[in-house]
Coordinates of C-alpha atoms in Angstrom, one line a residue:
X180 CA 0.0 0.0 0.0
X181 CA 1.6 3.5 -0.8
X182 CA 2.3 5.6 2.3
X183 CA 0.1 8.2 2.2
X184 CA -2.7 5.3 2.3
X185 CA -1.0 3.6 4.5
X186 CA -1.0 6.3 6.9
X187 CA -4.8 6.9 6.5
X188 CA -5.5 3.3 7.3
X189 CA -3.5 3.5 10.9
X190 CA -5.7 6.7 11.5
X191 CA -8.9 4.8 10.5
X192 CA -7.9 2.0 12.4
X193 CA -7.3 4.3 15.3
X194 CA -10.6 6.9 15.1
X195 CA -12.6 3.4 14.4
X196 CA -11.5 0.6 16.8
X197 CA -13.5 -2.6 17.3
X198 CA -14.9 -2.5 13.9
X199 CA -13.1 -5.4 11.5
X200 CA -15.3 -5.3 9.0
X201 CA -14.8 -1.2 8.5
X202 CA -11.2 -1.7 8.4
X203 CA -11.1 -4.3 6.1
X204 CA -13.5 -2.7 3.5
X205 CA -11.1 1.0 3.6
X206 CA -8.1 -1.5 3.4
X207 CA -9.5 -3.2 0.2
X208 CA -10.0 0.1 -1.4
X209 CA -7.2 2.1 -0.5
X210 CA -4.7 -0.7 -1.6
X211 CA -6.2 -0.4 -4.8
X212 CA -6.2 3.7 -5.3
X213 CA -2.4 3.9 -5.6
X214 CA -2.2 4.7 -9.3
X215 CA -4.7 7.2 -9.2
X216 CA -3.7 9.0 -6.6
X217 CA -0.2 9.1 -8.4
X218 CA -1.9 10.9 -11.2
X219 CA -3.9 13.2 -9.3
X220 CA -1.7 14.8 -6.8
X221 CA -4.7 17.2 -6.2
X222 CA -6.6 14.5 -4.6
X223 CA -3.8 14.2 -1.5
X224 CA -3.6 18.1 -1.5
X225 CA -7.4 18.4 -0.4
X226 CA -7.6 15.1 2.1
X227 CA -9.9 13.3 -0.4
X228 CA -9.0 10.6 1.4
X229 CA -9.2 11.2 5.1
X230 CA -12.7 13.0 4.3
X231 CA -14.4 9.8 2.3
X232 CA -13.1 7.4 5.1
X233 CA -15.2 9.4 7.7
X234 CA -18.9 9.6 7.5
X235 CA -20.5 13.0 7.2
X236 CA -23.1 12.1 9.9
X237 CA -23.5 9.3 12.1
X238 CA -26.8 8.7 13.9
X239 CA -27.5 6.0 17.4
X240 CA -30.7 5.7 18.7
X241 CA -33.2 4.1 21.0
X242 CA -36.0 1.8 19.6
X243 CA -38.5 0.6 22.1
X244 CA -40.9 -1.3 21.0
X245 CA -43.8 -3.6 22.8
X246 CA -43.5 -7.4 22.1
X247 CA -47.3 -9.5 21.8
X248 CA -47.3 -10.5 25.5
X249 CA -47.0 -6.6 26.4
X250 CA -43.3 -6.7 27.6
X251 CA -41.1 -3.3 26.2
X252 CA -37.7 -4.1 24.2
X253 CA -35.1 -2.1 23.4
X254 CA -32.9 -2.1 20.3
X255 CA -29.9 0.3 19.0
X256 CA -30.6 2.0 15.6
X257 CA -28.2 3.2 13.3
X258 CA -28.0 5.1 10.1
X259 CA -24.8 6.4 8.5
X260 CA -24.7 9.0 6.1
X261 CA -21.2 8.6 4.5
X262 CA -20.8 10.6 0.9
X263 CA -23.4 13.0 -0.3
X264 CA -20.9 14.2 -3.2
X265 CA -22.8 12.8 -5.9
X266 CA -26.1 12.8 -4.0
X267 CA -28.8 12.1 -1.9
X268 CA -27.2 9.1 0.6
X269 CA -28.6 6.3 -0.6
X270 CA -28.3 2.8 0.8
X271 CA -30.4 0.0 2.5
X272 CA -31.1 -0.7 6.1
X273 CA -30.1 -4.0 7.8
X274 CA -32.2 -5.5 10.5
X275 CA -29.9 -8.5 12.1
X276 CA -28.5 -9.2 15.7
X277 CA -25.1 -8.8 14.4
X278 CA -25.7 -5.0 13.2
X279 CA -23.7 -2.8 15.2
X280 CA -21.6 0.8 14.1
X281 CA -19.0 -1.4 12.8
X282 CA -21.4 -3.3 10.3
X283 CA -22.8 -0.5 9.1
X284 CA -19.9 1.5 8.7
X285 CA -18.7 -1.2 5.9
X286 CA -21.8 -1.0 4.6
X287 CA -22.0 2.2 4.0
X288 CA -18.4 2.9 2.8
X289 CA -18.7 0.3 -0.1
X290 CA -22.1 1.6 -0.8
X291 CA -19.7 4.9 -2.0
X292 CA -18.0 3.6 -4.3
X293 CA -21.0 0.8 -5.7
X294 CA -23.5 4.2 -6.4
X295 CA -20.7 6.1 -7.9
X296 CA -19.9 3.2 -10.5
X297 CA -23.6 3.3 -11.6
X298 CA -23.5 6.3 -12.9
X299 CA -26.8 7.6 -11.8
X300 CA -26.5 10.9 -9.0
X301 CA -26.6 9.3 -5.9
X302 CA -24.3 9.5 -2.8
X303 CA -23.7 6.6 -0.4
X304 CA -25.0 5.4 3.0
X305 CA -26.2 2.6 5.3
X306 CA -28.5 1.7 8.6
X307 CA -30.4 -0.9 10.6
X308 CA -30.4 -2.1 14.0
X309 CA -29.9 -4.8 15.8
X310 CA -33.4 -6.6 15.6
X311 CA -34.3 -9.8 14.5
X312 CA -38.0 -9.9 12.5
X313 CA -37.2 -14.2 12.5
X314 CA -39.7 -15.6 14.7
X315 CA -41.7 -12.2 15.4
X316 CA -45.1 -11.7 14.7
X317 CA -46.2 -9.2 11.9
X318 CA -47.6 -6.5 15.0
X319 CA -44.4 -7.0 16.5
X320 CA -42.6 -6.2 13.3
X321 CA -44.9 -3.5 12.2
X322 CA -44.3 -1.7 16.0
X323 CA -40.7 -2.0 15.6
X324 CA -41.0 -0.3 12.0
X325 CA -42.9 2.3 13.4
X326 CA -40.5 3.6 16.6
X327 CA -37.7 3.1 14.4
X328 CA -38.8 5.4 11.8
X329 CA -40.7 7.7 14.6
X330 CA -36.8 9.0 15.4
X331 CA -35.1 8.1 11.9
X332 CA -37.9 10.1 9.5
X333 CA -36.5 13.4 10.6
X334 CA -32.9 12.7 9.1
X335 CA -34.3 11.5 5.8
X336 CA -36.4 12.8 2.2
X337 CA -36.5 12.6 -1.2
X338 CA -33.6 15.1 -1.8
X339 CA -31.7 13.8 1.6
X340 CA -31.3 10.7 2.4
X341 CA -33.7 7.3 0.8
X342 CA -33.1 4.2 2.3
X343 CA -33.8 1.0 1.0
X344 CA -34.2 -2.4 2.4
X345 CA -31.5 -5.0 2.9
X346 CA -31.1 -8.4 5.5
X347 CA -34.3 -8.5 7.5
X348 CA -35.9 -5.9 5.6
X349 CA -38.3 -6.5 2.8
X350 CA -41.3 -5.4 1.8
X351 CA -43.4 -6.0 4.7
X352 CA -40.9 -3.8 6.3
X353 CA -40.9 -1.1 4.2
X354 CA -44.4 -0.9 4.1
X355 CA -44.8 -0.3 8.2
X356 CA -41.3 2.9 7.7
X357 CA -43.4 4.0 5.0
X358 CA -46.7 4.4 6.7
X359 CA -45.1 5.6 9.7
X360 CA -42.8 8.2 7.5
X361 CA -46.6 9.3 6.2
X362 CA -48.4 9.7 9.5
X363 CA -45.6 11.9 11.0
X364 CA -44.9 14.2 8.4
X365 CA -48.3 14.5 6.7
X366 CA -46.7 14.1 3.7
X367 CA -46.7 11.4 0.4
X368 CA -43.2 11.4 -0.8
X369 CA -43.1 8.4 -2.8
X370 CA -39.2 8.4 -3.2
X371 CA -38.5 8.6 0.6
X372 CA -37.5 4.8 0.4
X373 CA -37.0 2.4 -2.5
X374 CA -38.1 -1.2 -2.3
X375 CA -41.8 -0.3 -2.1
X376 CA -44.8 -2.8 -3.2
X377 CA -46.1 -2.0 -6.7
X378 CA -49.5 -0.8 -5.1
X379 CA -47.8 2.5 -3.7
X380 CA -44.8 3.3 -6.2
X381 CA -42.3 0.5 -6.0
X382 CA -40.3 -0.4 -9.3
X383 CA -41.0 -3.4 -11.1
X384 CA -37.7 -5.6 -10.6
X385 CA -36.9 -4.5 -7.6
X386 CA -36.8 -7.5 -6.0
X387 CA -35.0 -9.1 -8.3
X388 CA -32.5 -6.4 -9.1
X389 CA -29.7 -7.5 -7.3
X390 CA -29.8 -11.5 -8.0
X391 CA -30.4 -10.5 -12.0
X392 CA -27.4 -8.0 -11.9
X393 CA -25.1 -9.9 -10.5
X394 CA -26.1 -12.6 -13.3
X395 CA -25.6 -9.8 -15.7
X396 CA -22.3 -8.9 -15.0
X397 CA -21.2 -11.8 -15.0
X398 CA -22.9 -12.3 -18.6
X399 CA -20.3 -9.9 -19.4
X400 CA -17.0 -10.9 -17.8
X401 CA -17.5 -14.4 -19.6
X402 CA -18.3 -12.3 -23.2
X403 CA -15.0 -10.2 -22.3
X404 CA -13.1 -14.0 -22.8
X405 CA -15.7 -15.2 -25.8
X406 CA -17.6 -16.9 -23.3
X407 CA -20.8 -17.4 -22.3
X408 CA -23.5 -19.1 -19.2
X409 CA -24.7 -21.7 -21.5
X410 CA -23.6 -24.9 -20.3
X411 CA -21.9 -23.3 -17.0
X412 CA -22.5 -25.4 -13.7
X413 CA -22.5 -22.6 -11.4
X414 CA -22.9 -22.6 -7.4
X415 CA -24.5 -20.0 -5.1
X416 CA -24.6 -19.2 -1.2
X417 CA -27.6 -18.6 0.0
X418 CA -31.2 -19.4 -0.5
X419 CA -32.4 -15.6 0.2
X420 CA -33.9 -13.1 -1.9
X421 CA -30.5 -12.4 -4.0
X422 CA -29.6 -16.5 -4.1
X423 CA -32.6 -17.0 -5.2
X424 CA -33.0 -14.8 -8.3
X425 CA -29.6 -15.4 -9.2
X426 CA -30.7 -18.9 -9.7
X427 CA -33.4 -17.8 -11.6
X428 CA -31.1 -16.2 -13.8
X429 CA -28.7 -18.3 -14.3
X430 CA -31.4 -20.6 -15.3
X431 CA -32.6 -18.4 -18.1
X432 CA -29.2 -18.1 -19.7
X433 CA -28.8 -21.5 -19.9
X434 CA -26.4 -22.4 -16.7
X435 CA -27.4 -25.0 -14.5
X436 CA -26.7 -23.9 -10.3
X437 CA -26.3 -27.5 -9.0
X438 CA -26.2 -26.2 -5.3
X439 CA -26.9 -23.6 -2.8
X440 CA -27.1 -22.8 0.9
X441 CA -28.4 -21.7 4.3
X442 CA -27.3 -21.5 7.7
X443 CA -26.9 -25.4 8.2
X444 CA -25.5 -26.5 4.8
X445 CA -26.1 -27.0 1.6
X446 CA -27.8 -29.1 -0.7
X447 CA -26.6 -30.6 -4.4
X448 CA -28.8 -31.1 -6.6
X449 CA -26.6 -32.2 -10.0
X450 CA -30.0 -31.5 -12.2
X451 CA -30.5 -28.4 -11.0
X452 CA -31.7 -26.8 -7.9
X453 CA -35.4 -26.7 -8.6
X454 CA -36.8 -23.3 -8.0
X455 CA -40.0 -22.9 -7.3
X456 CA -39.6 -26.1 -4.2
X457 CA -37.0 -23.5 -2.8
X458 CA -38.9 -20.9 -3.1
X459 CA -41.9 -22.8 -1.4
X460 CA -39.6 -23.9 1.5
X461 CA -37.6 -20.8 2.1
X462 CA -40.3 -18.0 1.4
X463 CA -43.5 -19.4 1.7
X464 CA -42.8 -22.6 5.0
X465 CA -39.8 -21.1 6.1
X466 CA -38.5 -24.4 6.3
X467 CA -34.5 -25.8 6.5
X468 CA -33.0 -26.5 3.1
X469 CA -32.5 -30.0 3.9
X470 CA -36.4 -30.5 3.6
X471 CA -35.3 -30.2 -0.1
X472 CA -34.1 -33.6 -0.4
X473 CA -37.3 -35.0 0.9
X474 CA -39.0 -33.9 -2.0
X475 CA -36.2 -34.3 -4.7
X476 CA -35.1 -37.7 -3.9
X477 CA -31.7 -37.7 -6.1
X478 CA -30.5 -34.4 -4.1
X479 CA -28.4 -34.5 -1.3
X480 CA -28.3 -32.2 1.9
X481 CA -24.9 -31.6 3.6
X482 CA -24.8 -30.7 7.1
X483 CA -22.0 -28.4 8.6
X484 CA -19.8 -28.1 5.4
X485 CA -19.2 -25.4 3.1
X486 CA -20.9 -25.2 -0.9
X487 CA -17.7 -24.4 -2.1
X488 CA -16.3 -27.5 -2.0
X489 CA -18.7 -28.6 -4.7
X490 CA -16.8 -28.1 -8.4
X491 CA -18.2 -25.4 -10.1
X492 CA -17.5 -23.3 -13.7
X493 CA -19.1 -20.0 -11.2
X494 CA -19.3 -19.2 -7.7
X495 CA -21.4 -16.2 -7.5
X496 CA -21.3 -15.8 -3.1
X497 CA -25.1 -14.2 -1.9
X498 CA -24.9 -14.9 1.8
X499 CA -23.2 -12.9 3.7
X500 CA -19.3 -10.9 4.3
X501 CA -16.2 -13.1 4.5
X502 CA -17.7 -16.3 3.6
X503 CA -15.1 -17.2 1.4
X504 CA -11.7 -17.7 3.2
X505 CA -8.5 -19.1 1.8
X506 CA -9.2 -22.9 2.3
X507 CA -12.9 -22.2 0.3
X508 CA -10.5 -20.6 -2.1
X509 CA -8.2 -22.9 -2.8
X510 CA -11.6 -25.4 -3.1
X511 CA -13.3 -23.6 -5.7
X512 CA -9.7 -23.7 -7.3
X513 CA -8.8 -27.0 -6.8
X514 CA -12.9 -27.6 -8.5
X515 CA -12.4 -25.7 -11.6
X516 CA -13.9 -22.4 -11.1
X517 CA -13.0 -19.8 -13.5
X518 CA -14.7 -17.2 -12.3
X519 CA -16.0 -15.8 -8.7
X520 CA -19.0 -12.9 -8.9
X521 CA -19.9 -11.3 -5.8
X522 CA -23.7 -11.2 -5.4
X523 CA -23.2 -10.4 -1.3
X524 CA -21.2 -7.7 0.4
X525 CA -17.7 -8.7 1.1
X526 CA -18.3 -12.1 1.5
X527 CA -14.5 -12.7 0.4
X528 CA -11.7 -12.3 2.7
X529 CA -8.3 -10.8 1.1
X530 CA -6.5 -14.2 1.5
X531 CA -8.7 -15.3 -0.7
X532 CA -9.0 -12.8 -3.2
X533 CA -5.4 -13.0 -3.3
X534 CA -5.3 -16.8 -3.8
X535 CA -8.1 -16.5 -7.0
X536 CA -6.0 -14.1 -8.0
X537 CA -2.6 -16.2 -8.3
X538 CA -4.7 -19.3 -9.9
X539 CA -5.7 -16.8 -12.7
X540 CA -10.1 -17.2 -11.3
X541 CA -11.5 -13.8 -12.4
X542 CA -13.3 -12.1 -9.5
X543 CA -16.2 -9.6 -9.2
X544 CA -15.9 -7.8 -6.5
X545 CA -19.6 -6.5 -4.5
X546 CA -19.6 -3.0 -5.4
X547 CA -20.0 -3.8 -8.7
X548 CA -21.3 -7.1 -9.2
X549 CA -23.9 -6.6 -6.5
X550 CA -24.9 -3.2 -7.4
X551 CA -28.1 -3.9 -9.3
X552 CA -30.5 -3.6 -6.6
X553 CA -29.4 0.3 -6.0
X554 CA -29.5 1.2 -9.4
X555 CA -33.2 -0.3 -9.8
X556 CA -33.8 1.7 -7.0
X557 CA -32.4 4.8 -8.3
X558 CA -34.6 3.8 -11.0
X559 CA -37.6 3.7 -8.9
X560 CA -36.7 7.7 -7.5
X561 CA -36.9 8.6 -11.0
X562 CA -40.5 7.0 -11.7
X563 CA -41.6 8.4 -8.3
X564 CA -40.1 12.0 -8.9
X565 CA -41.9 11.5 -12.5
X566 CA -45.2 10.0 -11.1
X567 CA -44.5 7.5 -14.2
X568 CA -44.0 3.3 -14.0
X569 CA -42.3 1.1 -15.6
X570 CA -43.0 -2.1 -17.1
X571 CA -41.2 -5.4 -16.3
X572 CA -39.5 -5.8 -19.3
X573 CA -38.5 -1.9 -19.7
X574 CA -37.2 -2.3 -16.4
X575 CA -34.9 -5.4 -16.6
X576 CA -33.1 -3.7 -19.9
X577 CA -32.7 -0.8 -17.9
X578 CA -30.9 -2.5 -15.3
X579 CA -28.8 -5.0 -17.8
X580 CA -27.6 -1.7 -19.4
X581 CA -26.5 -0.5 -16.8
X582 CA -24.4 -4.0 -15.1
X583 CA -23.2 -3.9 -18.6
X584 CA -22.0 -0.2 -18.5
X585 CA -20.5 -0.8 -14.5
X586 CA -19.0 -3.7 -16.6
X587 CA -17.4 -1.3 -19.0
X588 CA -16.1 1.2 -16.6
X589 CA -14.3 -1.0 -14.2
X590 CA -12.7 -2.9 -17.8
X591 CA -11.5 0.2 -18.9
X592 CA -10.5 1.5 -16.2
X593 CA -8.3 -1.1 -15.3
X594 CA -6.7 -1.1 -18.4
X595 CA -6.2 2.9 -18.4
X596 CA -4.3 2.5 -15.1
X597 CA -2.2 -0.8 -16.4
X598 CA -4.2 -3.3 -14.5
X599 CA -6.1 -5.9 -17.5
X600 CA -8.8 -7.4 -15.9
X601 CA -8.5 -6.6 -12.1
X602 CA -12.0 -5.5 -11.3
X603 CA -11.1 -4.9 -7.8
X604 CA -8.7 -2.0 -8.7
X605 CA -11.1 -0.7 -11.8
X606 CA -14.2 -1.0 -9.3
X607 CA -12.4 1.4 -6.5
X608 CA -10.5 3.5 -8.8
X609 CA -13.5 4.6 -11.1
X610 CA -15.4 5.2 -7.8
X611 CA -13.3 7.0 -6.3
X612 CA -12.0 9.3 -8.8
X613 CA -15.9 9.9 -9.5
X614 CA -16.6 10.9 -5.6
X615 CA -13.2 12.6 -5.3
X616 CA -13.7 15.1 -8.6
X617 CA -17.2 16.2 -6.9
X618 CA -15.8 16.7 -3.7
X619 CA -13.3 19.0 -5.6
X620 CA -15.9 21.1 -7.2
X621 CA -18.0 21.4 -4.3
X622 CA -15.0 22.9 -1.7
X623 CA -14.1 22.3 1.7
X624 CA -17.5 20.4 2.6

């Protein structure tokens, strides 16, 4: 890492202890900036640096809340506005036990540089709290929705901040912030928050946006080597919302995903994971994906072990950060996997980005392989500021033009800047340098 980055890390590390996942993400990045920021000495003259590493606001609150058998409970929620250069902050929120400052602090920082490669005018940030809707009645969830926005709807707007939802935040969710945002304010502003149902101004392929994308982009990182998903045996974490999609996908271009996962394993299915069963047991019973087998008698469910040990043409990782290490690495190696394309956030550590790298496996890193769902919700401010709507099919061509521009930009940026086909470095570098010349123009903010 060049010194002047180096020297900003320690001082992140510093101002920021306790928070891995925060230190990891600004490491990734700035280990990757070192050729523009040799180009651009203006950039180390104004302290781009030190100023997109801190968030312009950070908010903690209080969110009590009244369970069904009338006992109070108290949760932390957060929201981090991080980058406004470009635009309104824009970025999901995250209800999970494991959301804390640190979380969504990594979060948010990617969530920089992944709006900045779309293109589209909108600035980066992230929240949650540390709340788990598994297991809770729909009152319980809808009260929690409604005292979390009752303190979070005065930091937000159209032209200020829109969250989005993310982990433990779909729909349903969005709904309850939305009513609540509505009977505090006395006011309808559709583009408040993205990720709305169709009945009240969501976008059509919202919900799949992020799957699809990262299915896209990887469309387009084969194409780059005259290559393409027909014929591919391709394996995804997760059996969530973005898993799930992806499948879908993948299906449609003519791959075959032979496995995915959950919390307690995985299951193979060598004729294809069959869609609508998982979507039955994971949306509709909430059930364990080892139920799968029962129904599909030729699949088998794997307890306690890893999916990526199951050869694969294309891992595309939808579960969750750093659930790829160096020994998952060197089995999607040692299984044939030519390529690795990021559908979660961070869900692979630098060992073994390094390791793919140095067994030539091309890699997609999140901020631009998972960057679909923001820019169909960018998509969905437009309609709302328009009072217009989509159609399906409009809306999926919008959002495959746009993986295939983010595509483009980190290509050719890589190349400008002597790195062929390092996606990590053309990623970060087009972000940044996006974020960094606003923050130029618009002074000492």
């Amino acid at each position: 890492m060049p010194e002047a980055p180096e020297s900003v890390y320690a001082s992140v590390v510093a101002r920021n202890p306790g928070e891995p996942e925060f230190h990891q993400a600004v490491r990734e990045v700035l280990e990757s900036i070192g050729p523009a920021l040799a180009r651009h000495p203006e950039y180390a003259k104004a302290r781009i640096i030190e100023r997109i590493c801190e968030p312009e606001r950070q908010i903690i609150f209080r969110v009590p809340w009244e369970d069904d058998h009338g006992r109070v409970r108290v949760n932390r929620g957060f929201r981090v506005e991080f980058n406004s250069a470009l635009g309104p902050f824009k970025g999901g929120l995250r209800f999970h036990p494991s959301v804390y400052l640190g979380i969504v602090k990594f979060l948010g920082f990617e969530q920089i540089f992944k709006n900045a490669l779309t293109g589209l005018p909108i600035g980066g940030g992230k929240g949650g709290a540390d709340f788990d809707p598994k297991g809770r009645s729909d009152r319980e969830v809808m009260r929690f929705c409604q005292s979390f926005m009752t303190e979070l709807y005065r930091h937000i707007g159209e032209q200020t901040d829109v969250p989005a939802g993310d982990i433990g935040v779909g729909s349903r969710e969005i709904g309850y912030l939305f009513g609540q945002y509505k009977r505090i304010t006395n006011r309808y502003e559709s583009g408040v928050l993205t990720g709305k149902g169709l009945s009240y101004g969501g976008a059509q392929v919202r919900t799949e946006a992020t799957g699809y994308g990262a299915v896209f982009f990887a469309e387009e990182m084969l194409k780059q080597t005259g290559d393409s998903l027909d014929g591919k045996r391709v394996v995804v974490s997760g059996s969530g919302n973005v898993a799930t999609y992806a499948i879908e996908k993948v299906h449609q271009l003519g791959g075959t995903v032979v496995a995915c996962s959950d919390s307690d394993g995985y299951v193979l299915d060598e004729k294809g994971i069959d869609l609508e069963l998982l979507r039955e047991l994971k949306e509709l019973r909430r059930a364990r994906l080892d139920d799968y087998v029962r129904h599909v008698p030729h699949a088998v469910a794997v307890s306690g072990r890893t999916v990526w040990e199951v050869p694969c043409d294309l891992a595309i990782p939808c579960a969750t950060q750093n659930e790829i290490g160096g020994a998952e690495a060197a089995s999607l190696v040692a299984g044939g996997c030519v390529a690795v394309v990021e559908g979660a956030n961070m869900p692979t550590t630098p060992e073994a980005v390094r390791i793919l790298g140095r067994a030539g496996v091309r890699f997609a890193p999140g901020k631009a392989a998972n960057a679909g769902g923001v820019a169909v919700s960018a998509l969905e401010m437009q309609q709302n500021a328009s009072r217009d709507s989509w159609t399906f099919v409009q809306s999926e061509q919008r959002l495959r033009e746009t993986m295939r521009d983010i595509h483009a930009r980190c290509w050719a940026t890589a190349e400008e800047y002597g790195l062929p086909g390092d996606y990590v470095a053309g990623a970060n570098i087009n972000g940044f340098r996006r974020v960094a010349e606003a923050m130029l123009a618009h002074g000492l903010v």
